[in-house]
Amino acid sequence: MSETPELFDRLRRFPDIEAPNLFAVDAADRLILDEAADALAAAPSGTVVVIGDHYGALTAGVAVVAGQSGVRVHQDPLTGELALANNARELGFADAYTSHGLDADLLRGARVVLMQLPRSLAELAEISELVALHGDPEVLVFAGGRDKHITPAMNKVLAESFSSVSASRGRQKSRVLRAAEPKSDVAVTFPKTEWLDEFGLDVVAHGSVFAGASLDIGTRLLLENLGKIAITPRDIVDLGCGSGILATAIALKFADAQVVATDQSSAAVASSLATASANGVGDRVRGLRDDAMSTLPDASVDLVLLNPPFHVGAAVHTGGALKLFEAAGRVLRPGGELWTVHNAHLGYREPLKAAVGASEAMAKNAKFIVMKSIKAS
């Protein structure tokens, strides 16, 4: 696709974090489009699906270069969806695509599916099952990524849903896995449910949720210390809710509180609502797909729980955590509290103090620390 270099130069990550070491397009985007060029040229209008497009490079290539219309797109993170919308307006292809959830409507009758390989095998499995179940019998899948993130296990996951799986030649440290011939006996096995016996919780999770339906060690430490919360909050936010373990646990602890489970991931919000419902607090937990609580009013919350990310995509970057600290400082009422669990070596005490207020350690283990930050009056 010879026209793509100039096109890609104009793409931005905004409103996601932008920095010199963070890019809106990578070599995998280019390779996916090149590998799929013939299939795209032959595909009838309305039969092309794009999944996991980071910031719009794949959709732009399909719409602008391949000339496809009626492109169906699914992006789990809201920031990716917003970045694609911004880029589409700037480059003039906003009418060529529509955004969808990860469901039958996205994939029904799909002939060509382009996707960035997710790092989670569970997410890849959920996507593969849905493509095989709802796509056209002749569907072709082009799933690409950087070599350092592609493992033989990904081929095996694809092979559970497709009879034909192969890999392209590598280029610029990237590769594309091709899948075809969906198996007739495929069934959707997501979301998964696990019982956490020590906390008495059912946890429900879709494939893309961090740690799935299990309990990661950071969240465990925060969960173990919720009993130290001395205030009686009316309005609570589980920020970056994941599977909703914290949202559900805090709703059970404070029976009169209303809880917002918010994340930029559509799968996380859906998982959190399912977890809350499975544990009998679905009437008091509201899901909100949002970027850093941008739609919540100032000074409207008494308590925020947060296990912040320390990656932006594949890059180690603290910008995401700092953005969430600032958001918590904005939405907390005076005297409200932010409870954070994070890697102890990251040294977040001063940023927390600057964004929210006085901060102190409430618990610590070999790797993680729980901090309480109080919003100044």
GROMACS .gro file of C-alpha atoms in nm:
model
  377
    1MET     CA    1   0.000   0.000   0.000
    2SER     CA    2   0.226   0.272  -0.131
    3GLU     CA    3   0.007   0.563  -0.019
    4THR     CA    4   0.021   0.476   0.349
    5PRO     CA    5   0.349   0.643   0.460
    6GLU     CA    6   0.216   0.998   0.410
    7LEU     CA    7  -0.120   0.895   0.554
    8PHE     CA    8   0.040   0.746   0.863
    9ASP     CA    9   0.254   1.057   0.921
   10ARG     CA   10  -0.066   1.249   0.987
   11LEU     CA   11  -0.207   1.012   1.248
   12ARG     CA   12  -0.211   1.114   1.615
   13ARG     CA   13  -0.265   0.927   1.943
   14PHE     CA   14  -0.473   1.211   2.095
   15PRO     CA   15  -0.657   1.200   2.335
   16ASP     CA   16  -0.430   0.923   2.460
   17ILE     CA   17  -0.090   1.009   2.603
   18GLU     CA   18   0.148   1.158   2.348
   19ALA     CA   19   0.524   1.149   2.400
   20PRO     CA   20   0.839   1.120   2.185
   21ASN     CA   21   0.863   0.744   2.250
   22LEU     CA   22   0.494   0.673   2.187
   23PHE     CA   23   0.365   0.636   1.830
   24ALA     CA   24   0.028   0.625   1.657
   25VAL     CA   25   0.138   0.362   1.402
   26ASP     CA   26   0.385   0.075   1.404
   27ALA     CA   27   0.543  -0.165   1.155
   28ALA     CA   28   0.278  -0.426   1.232
   29ASP     CA   29   0.003  -0.194   1.104
   30ARG     CA   30   0.187  -0.157   0.773
   31LEU     CA   31   0.254  -0.529   0.740
   32ILE     CA   32  -0.107  -0.627   0.818
   33LEU     CA   33  -0.231  -0.395   0.544
   34ASP     CA   34   0.022  -0.525   0.293
   35GLU     CA   35  -0.052  -0.890   0.370
   36ALA     CA   36  -0.426  -0.829   0.339
   37ALA     CA   37  -0.412  -0.610   0.026
   38ASP     CA   38  -0.538  -0.875  -0.218
   39ALA     CA   39  -0.814  -0.990   0.016
   40LEU     CA   40  -0.925  -0.631   0.072
   41ALA     CA   41  -0.937  -0.568  -0.302
   42ALA     CA   42  -1.166  -0.868  -0.349
   43ALA     CA   43  -1.390  -0.818  -0.045
   44PRO     CA   44  -1.747  -0.696  -0.107
   45SER     CA   45  -1.836  -0.364   0.054
   46GLY     CA   46  -1.948  -0.401   0.415
   47THR     CA   47  -1.764  -0.728   0.480
   48VAL     CA   48  -1.437  -0.593   0.627
   49VAL     CA   49  -1.387  -0.585   1.004
   50VAL     CA   50  -1.102  -0.423   1.198
   51ILE     CA   51  -1.032  -0.527   1.558
   52GLY     CA   52  -0.786  -0.373   1.802
   53ASP     CA   53  -0.683  -0.081   1.583
   54HIS     CA   54  -0.460   0.117   1.817
   55TYR     CA   55  -0.519   0.469   1.687
   56GLY     CA   56  -0.674   0.430   1.344
   57ALA     CA   57  -0.390   0.319   1.115
   58LEU     CA   58  -0.561  -0.005   1.008
   59THR     CA   59  -0.899   0.157   0.952
   60ALA     CA   60  -0.738   0.445   0.762
   61GLY     CA   61  -0.554   0.202   0.536
   62VAL     CA   62  -0.869  -0.001   0.470
   63ALA     CA   63  -1.087   0.304   0.404
   64VAL     CA   64  -0.853   0.550   0.234
   65VAL     CA   65  -0.610   0.324   0.049
   66ALA     CA   66  -0.816   0.010  -0.015
   67GLY     CA   67  -1.129   0.219  -0.073
   68GLN     CA   68  -1.353   0.006   0.146
   69SER     CA   69  -1.677   0.145   0.292
   70GLY     CA   70  -1.903   0.004   0.560
   71VAL     CA   71  -1.601  -0.101   0.764
   72ARG     CA   72  -1.694  -0.234   1.109
   73VAL     CA   73  -1.446  -0.156   1.385
   74HIS     CA   74  -1.404  -0.273   1.743
   75GLN     CA   75  -1.156  -0.109   1.981
   76ASP     CA   76  -1.171  -0.208   2.345
   77PRO     CA   77  -1.005   0.108   2.487
   78LEU     CA   78  -1.208   0.427   2.463
   79THR     CA   79  -0.894   0.629   2.393
   80GLY     CA   80  -0.832   0.426   2.077
   81GLU     CA   81  -1.191   0.478   1.965
   82LEU     CA   82  -1.164   0.854   2.023
   83ALA     CA   83  -0.826   0.873   1.849
   84LEU     CA   84  -0.967   0.693   1.545
   85ALA     CA   85  -1.263   0.932   1.536
   86ASN     CA   86  -1.031   1.233   1.553
   87ASN     CA   87  -0.801   1.098   1.282
   88ALA     CA   88  -1.098   1.003   1.063
   89ARG     CA   89  -1.234   1.357   1.080
   90GLU     CA   90  -0.894   1.505   0.997
   91LEU     CA   91  -0.830   1.266   0.706
   92GLY     CA   92  -1.185   1.260   0.573
   93PHE     CA   93  -1.294   0.899   0.618
   94ALA     CA   94  -1.537   0.934   0.910
   95ASP     CA   95  -1.826   0.805   0.694
   96ALA     CA   96  -1.639   0.489   0.594
   97TYR     CA   97  -1.663   0.302   0.925
   98THR     CA   98  -1.882   0.237   1.229
   99SER     CA   99  -1.779   0.139   1.581
  100HIS     CA  100  -1.917  -0.176   1.746
  101GLY     CA  101  -1.889  -0.387   2.056
  102LEU     CA  102  -1.718  -0.724   2.039
  103ASP     CA  103  -2.028  -0.918   1.941
  104ALA     CA  104  -2.220  -1.089   1.663
  105ASP     CA  105  -2.317  -0.761   1.494
  106LEU     CA  106  -1.951  -0.673   1.453
  107LEU     CA  107  -1.864  -1.000   1.281
  108ARG     CA  108  -2.176  -1.124   1.107
  109GLY     CA  109  -2.085  -1.218   0.749
  110ALA     CA  110  -1.729  -1.083   0.774
  111ARG     CA  111  -1.506  -1.187   0.483
  112VAL     CA  112  -1.183  -1.012   0.591
  113VAL     CA  113  -1.077  -0.942   0.949
  114LEU     CA  114  -0.771  -0.728   1.023
  115MET     CA  115  -0.646  -0.711   1.378
  116GLN     CA  116  -0.358  -0.615   1.598
  117LEU     CA  117  -0.273  -0.922   1.805
  118PRO     CA  118  -0.365  -0.866   2.170
  119ARG     CA  119  -0.103  -0.952   2.429
  120SER     CA  120  -0.356  -1.159   2.621
  121LEU     CA  121  -0.416  -1.513   2.495
  122ALA     CA  122  -0.759  -1.504   2.656
  123GLU     CA  123  -0.852  -1.195   2.454
  124LEU     CA  124  -0.726  -1.361   2.136
  125ALA     CA  125  -0.931  -1.671   2.218
  126GLU     CA  126  -1.251  -1.472   2.271
  127ILE     CA  127  -1.204  -1.282   1.945
  128SER     CA  128  -1.118  -1.599   1.752
  129GLU     CA  129  -1.427  -1.778   1.878
  130LEU     CA  130  -1.653  -1.491   1.777
  131VAL     CA  131  -1.497  -1.457   1.430
  132ALA     CA  132  -1.527  -1.829   1.364
  133LEU     CA  133  -1.884  -1.842   1.491
  134HIS     CA  134  -2.026  -1.533   1.315
  135GLY     CA  135  -1.794  -1.463   1.020
  136ASP     CA  136  -1.847  -1.587   0.667
  137PRO     CA  137  -1.730  -1.948   0.610
  138GLU     CA  138  -1.468  -1.802   0.373
  139VAL     CA  139  -1.345  -1.542   0.625
  140LEU     CA  140  -0.975  -1.458   0.620
  141VAL     CA  141  -0.807  -1.327   0.934
  142PHE     CA  142  -0.487  -1.121   0.928
  143ALA     CA  143  -0.359  -1.077   1.285
  144GLY     CA  144  -0.030  -0.894   1.322
  145GLY     CA  145   0.206  -0.775   1.590
  146ARG     CA  146   0.563  -0.709   1.687
  147ASP     CA  147   0.786  -1.017   1.696
  148LYS     CA  148   0.873  -0.965   2.063
  149HIS     CA  149   0.507  -1.000   2.157
  150ILE     CA  150   0.416  -1.295   1.931
  151THR     CA  151   0.442  -1.642   2.084
  152PRO     CA  152   0.379  -1.995   1.946
  153ALA     CA  153   0.084  -2.011   2.185
  154MET     CA  154  -0.098  -1.758   1.968
  155ASN     CA  155  -0.091  -1.999   1.674
  156LYS     CA  156  -0.237  -2.265   1.901
  157VAL     CA  157  -0.515  -2.035   2.018
  158LEU     CA  158  -0.610  -1.949   1.660
  159ALA     CA  159  -0.595  -2.318   1.568
  160GLU     CA  160  -0.864  -2.392   1.826
  161SER     CA  161  -1.110  -2.197   1.610
  162PHE     CA  162  -0.959  -2.226   1.259
  163SER     CA  163  -0.834  -2.525   1.059
  164SER     CA  164  -0.574  -2.322   0.868
  165VAL     CA  165  -0.320  -2.108   1.053
  166SER     CA  166   0.008  -1.982   0.907
  167ALA     CA  167   0.258  -1.703   0.958
  168SER     CA  168   0.393  -1.445   0.717
  169ARG     CA  169   0.759  -1.368   0.673
  170GLY     CA  170   0.890  -1.119   0.923
  171ARG     CA  171   0.947  -0.755   0.832
  172GLN     CA  172   1.078  -0.475   1.052
  173LYS     CA  173   1.050  -0.703   1.356
  174SER     CA  174   0.682  -0.769   1.284
  175ARG     CA  175   0.482  -1.066   1.160
  176VAL     CA  176   0.127  -1.153   1.061
  177LEU     CA  177  -0.062  -1.470   1.154
  178ARG     CA  178  -0.320  -1.575   0.895
  179ALA     CA  179  -0.624  -1.784   0.985
  180ALA     CA  180  -0.893  -1.934   0.764
  181GLU     CA  181  -1.146  -2.219   0.751
  182PRO     CA  182  -1.343  -2.164   1.073
  183LYS     CA  183  -1.425  -2.485   1.255
  184SER     CA  184  -1.788  -2.586   1.272
  185ASP     CA  185  -1.789  -2.685   1.638
  186VAL     CA  186  -1.664  -2.354   1.783
  187ALA     CA  187  -1.852  -2.222   2.086
  188VAL     CA  188  -1.801  -1.896   2.273
  189THR     CA  189  -1.650  -1.969   2.616
  190PHE     CA  190  -1.635  -1.612   2.749
  191PRO     CA  191  -1.685  -1.446   2.988
  192LYS     CA  192  -1.517  -1.675   3.240
  193THR     CA  193  -1.625  -1.700   3.605
  194GLU     CA  194  -1.405  -1.792   3.903
  195TRP     CA  195  -1.487  -1.823   4.273
  196LEU     CA  196  -1.247  -1.644   4.512
  197ASP     CA  197  -1.301  -1.854   4.820
  198GLU     CA  198  -1.097  -1.642   5.064
  199PHE     CA  199  -1.303  -1.332   4.983
  200GLY     CA  200  -1.632  -1.505   4.906
  201LEU     CA  201  -1.666  -1.351   4.561
  202ASP     CA  202  -1.764  -1.469   4.216
  203VAL     CA  203  -1.550  -1.289   3.957
  204VAL     CA  204  -1.661  -1.261   3.593
  205ALA     CA  205  -1.421  -1.150   3.319
  206HIS     CA  206  -1.403  -1.115   2.944
  207GLY     CA  207  -1.082  -1.208   2.767
  208SER     CA  208  -0.916  -0.866   2.753
  209VAL     CA  209  -0.948  -0.790   3.124
  210PHE     CA  210  -0.615  -0.773   3.309
  211ALA     CA  211  -0.563  -1.091   3.517
  212GLY     CA  212  -0.891  -1.231   3.382
  213ALA     CA  213  -1.120  -1.364   3.652
  214SER     CA  214  -0.829  -1.427   3.888
  215LEU     CA  215  -0.697  -1.189   4.155
  216ASP     CA  216  -0.373  -1.005   4.078
  217ILE     CA  217  -0.137  -0.948   4.371
  218GLY     CA  218  -0.172  -0.570   4.374
  219THR     CA  219  -0.550  -0.578   4.391
  220ARG     CA  220  -0.522  -0.850   4.657
  221LEU     CA  221  -0.320  -0.620   4.884
  222LEU     CA  222  -0.570  -0.337   4.846
  223LEU     CA  223  -0.861  -0.575   4.898
  224GLU     CA  224  -0.702  -0.705   5.218
  225ASN     CA  225  -0.682  -0.351   5.354
  226LEU     CA  226  -1.026  -0.214   5.273
  227GLY     CA  227  -1.115  -0.266   5.639
  228LYS     CA  228  -0.884   0.024   5.728
  229ILE     CA  229  -1.106   0.277   5.550
  230ALA     CA  230  -1.246   0.488   5.834
  231ILE     CA  231  -1.479   0.722   5.646
  232THR     CA  232  -1.835   0.627   5.551
  233PRO     CA  233  -1.861   0.715   5.183
  234ARG     CA  234  -2.184   0.774   4.992
  235ASP     CA  235  -2.031   0.790   4.643
  236ILE     CA  236  -1.744   0.561   4.547
  237VAL     CA  237  -1.546   0.507   4.226
  238ASP     CA  238  -1.348   0.199   4.128
  239LEU     CA  239  -1.114   0.372   3.882
  240GLY     CA  240  -0.969   0.132   3.624
  241CYS     CA  241  -1.219  -0.128   3.740
  242GLY     CA  242  -1.094  -0.434   3.550
  243SER     CA  243  -1.311  -0.728   3.644
  244GLY     CA  244  -1.488  -0.527   3.915
  245ILE     CA  245  -1.347  -0.707   4.218
  246LEU     CA  246  -1.287  -0.383   4.408
  247ALA     CA  247  -1.618  -0.228   4.301
  248THR     CA  248  -1.806  -0.532   4.426
  249ALA     CA  249  -1.609  -0.566   4.749
  250ILE     CA  250  -1.652  -0.199   4.841
  251ALA     CA  251  -2.025  -0.215   4.760
  252LEU     CA  252  -2.056  -0.510   4.996
  253LYS     CA  253  -1.863  -0.324   5.267
  254PHE     CA  254  -2.069  -0.004   5.245
  255ALA     CA  255  -2.428  -0.114   5.197
  256ASP     CA  256  -2.565   0.242   5.159
  257ALA     CA  257  -2.309   0.357   4.901
  258GLN     CA  258  -2.342   0.395   4.527
  259VAL     CA  259  -2.041   0.270   4.329
  260VAL     CA  260  -1.924   0.366   3.981
  261ALA     CA  261  -1.705   0.105   3.810
  262THR     CA  262  -1.521   0.293   3.540
  263ASP     CA  263  -1.258   0.201   3.286
  264GLN     CA  264  -1.171   0.299   2.931
  265SER     CA  265  -1.205  -0.071   2.841
  266SER     CA  266  -1.550  -0.180   2.727
  267ALA     CA  267  -1.470  -0.537   2.834
  268ALA     CA  268  -1.374  -0.419   3.183
  269VAL     CA  269  -1.698  -0.229   3.231
  270ALA     CA  270  -1.903  -0.526   3.109
  271SER     CA  271  -1.705  -0.761   3.335
  272SER     CA  272  -1.748  -0.534   3.638
  273LEU     CA  273  -2.123  -0.518   3.593
  274ALA     CA  274  -2.138  -0.897   3.560
  275THR     CA  275  -1.925  -0.943   3.872
  276ALA     CA  276  -2.142  -0.701   4.071
  277SER     CA  277  -2.458  -0.879   3.958
  278ALA     CA  278  -2.312  -1.220   4.042
  279ASN     CA  279  -2.253  -1.104   4.400
  280GLY     CA  280  -2.589  -0.937   4.457
  281VAL     CA  281  -2.486  -0.570   4.433
  282GLY     CA  282  -2.572  -0.504   4.071
  283ASP     CA  283  -2.834  -0.248   4.177
  284ARG     CA  284  -2.566  -0.030   4.340
  285VAL     CA  285  -2.280  -0.060   4.091
  286ARG     CA  286  -2.301   0.150   3.775
  287GLY     CA  287  -2.069   0.094   3.481
  288LEU     CA  288  -1.905   0.389   3.307
  289ARG     CA  289  -1.676   0.364   3.005
  290ASP     CA  290  -1.477   0.684   3.032
  291ASP     CA  291  -1.128   0.827   3.006
  292ALA     CA  292  -1.005   0.914   3.357
  293MET     CA  293  -1.353   1.000   3.491
  294SER     CA  294  -1.381   1.291   3.248
  295THR     CA  295  -1.763   1.292   3.265
  296LEU     CA  296  -1.788   1.289   3.646
  297PRO     CA  297  -1.845   1.631   3.810
  298ASP     CA  298  -1.585   1.802   4.027
  299ALA     CA  299  -1.604   1.729   4.401
  300SER     CA  300  -1.872   1.461   4.360
  301VAL     CA  301  -1.706   1.152   4.513
  302ASP     CA  302  -1.607   1.048   4.866
  303LEU     CA  303  -1.378   0.754   4.789
  304VAL     CA  304  -1.173   0.642   4.488
  305LEU     CA  305  -1.000   0.302   4.466
  306LEU     CA  306  -0.720   0.268   4.212
  307ASN     CA  307  -0.469   0.010   4.095
  308PRO     CA  308  -0.302   0.225   3.826
  309PRO     CA  309  -0.132   0.093   3.512
  310PHE     CA  310   0.241   0.138   3.462
  311HIS     CA  311   0.231   0.061   3.090
  312VAL     CA  312   0.092   0.255   2.795
  313GLY     CA  313   0.044  -0.022   2.541
  314ALA     CA  314   0.375  -0.209   2.544
  315ALA     CA  315   0.580   0.086   2.670
  316VAL     CA  316   0.661   0.142   3.037
  317HIS     CA  317   0.524   0.488   3.107
  318THR     CA  318   0.399   0.656   3.426
  319GLY     CA  319   0.189   0.915   3.242
  320GLY     CA  320  -0.126   0.705   3.271
  321ALA     CA  321  -0.100   0.681   3.649
  322LEU     CA  322  -0.030   1.052   3.692
  323LYS     CA  323  -0.332   1.136   3.478
  324LEU     CA  324  -0.551   0.919   3.702
  325PHE     CA  325  -0.412   1.077   4.021
  326GLU     CA  326  -0.502   1.422   3.886
  327ALA     CA  327  -0.849   1.300   3.791
  328ALA     CA  328  -0.903   1.164   4.142
  329GLY     CA  329  -0.799   1.496   4.291
  330ARG     CA  330  -1.058   1.670   4.075
  331VAL     CA  331  -1.358   1.446   4.153
  332LEU     CA  332  -1.297   1.397   4.526
  333ARG     CA  333  -1.489   1.608   4.775
  334PRO     CA  334  -1.286   1.786   5.047
  335GLY     CA  335  -1.191   1.518   5.298
  336GLY     CA  336  -1.250   1.244   5.044
  337GLU     CA  337  -0.990   0.971   5.004
  338LEU     CA  338  -0.798   0.806   4.723
  339TRP     CA  339  -0.671   0.456   4.806
  340THR     CA  340  -0.403   0.344   4.563
  341VAL     CA  341  -0.200   0.026   4.529
  342HIS     CA  342   0.112   0.036   4.314
  343ASN     CA  343   0.464  -0.098   4.276
  344ALA     CA  344   0.655   0.034   4.574
  345HIS     CA  345   0.963   0.131   4.370
  346LEU     CA  346   0.768   0.382   4.161
  347GLY     CA  347   0.776   0.645   4.437
  348TYR     CA  348   0.430   0.791   4.387
  349ARG     CA  349   0.401   0.963   4.727
  350GLU     CA  350   0.493   1.310   4.601
  351PRO     CA  351   0.278   1.293   4.284
  352LEU     CA  352  -0.014   1.175   4.498
  353LYS     CA  353   0.042   1.457   4.743
  354ALA     CA  354   0.053   1.711   4.460
  355ALA     CA  355  -0.256   1.578   4.284
  356VAL     CA  356  -0.476   1.496   4.584
  357GLY     CA  357  -0.333   1.586   4.923
  358ALA     CA  358  -0.154   1.444   5.226
  359SER     CA  359  -0.056   1.082   5.155
  360GLU     CA  360   0.058   0.798   5.378
  361ALA     CA  361   0.137   0.430   5.343
  362MET     CA  362  -0.132   0.202   5.485
  363ALA     CA  363   0.016  -0.139   5.395
  364LYS     CA  364   0.316  -0.283   5.216
  365ASN     CA  365   0.457  -0.615   5.101
  366ALA     CA  366   0.770  -0.712   4.910
  367LYS     CA  367   0.646  -0.553   4.587
  368PHE     CA  368   0.342  -0.333   4.642
  369ILE     CA  369   0.235  -0.049   4.867
  370VAL     CA  370  -0.112   0.081   4.954
  371MET     CA  371  -0.133   0.459   4.986
  372LYS     CA  372  -0.415   0.672   5.133
  373SER     CA  373  -0.437   1.028   5.000
  374ILE     CA  374  -0.681   1.277   5.156
  375LYS     CA  375  -0.829   1.557   4.949
  376ALA     CA  376  -0.745   1.889   5.110
  377SER     CA  377  -1.035   2.107   5.227
   0.00000   0.00000   0.00000
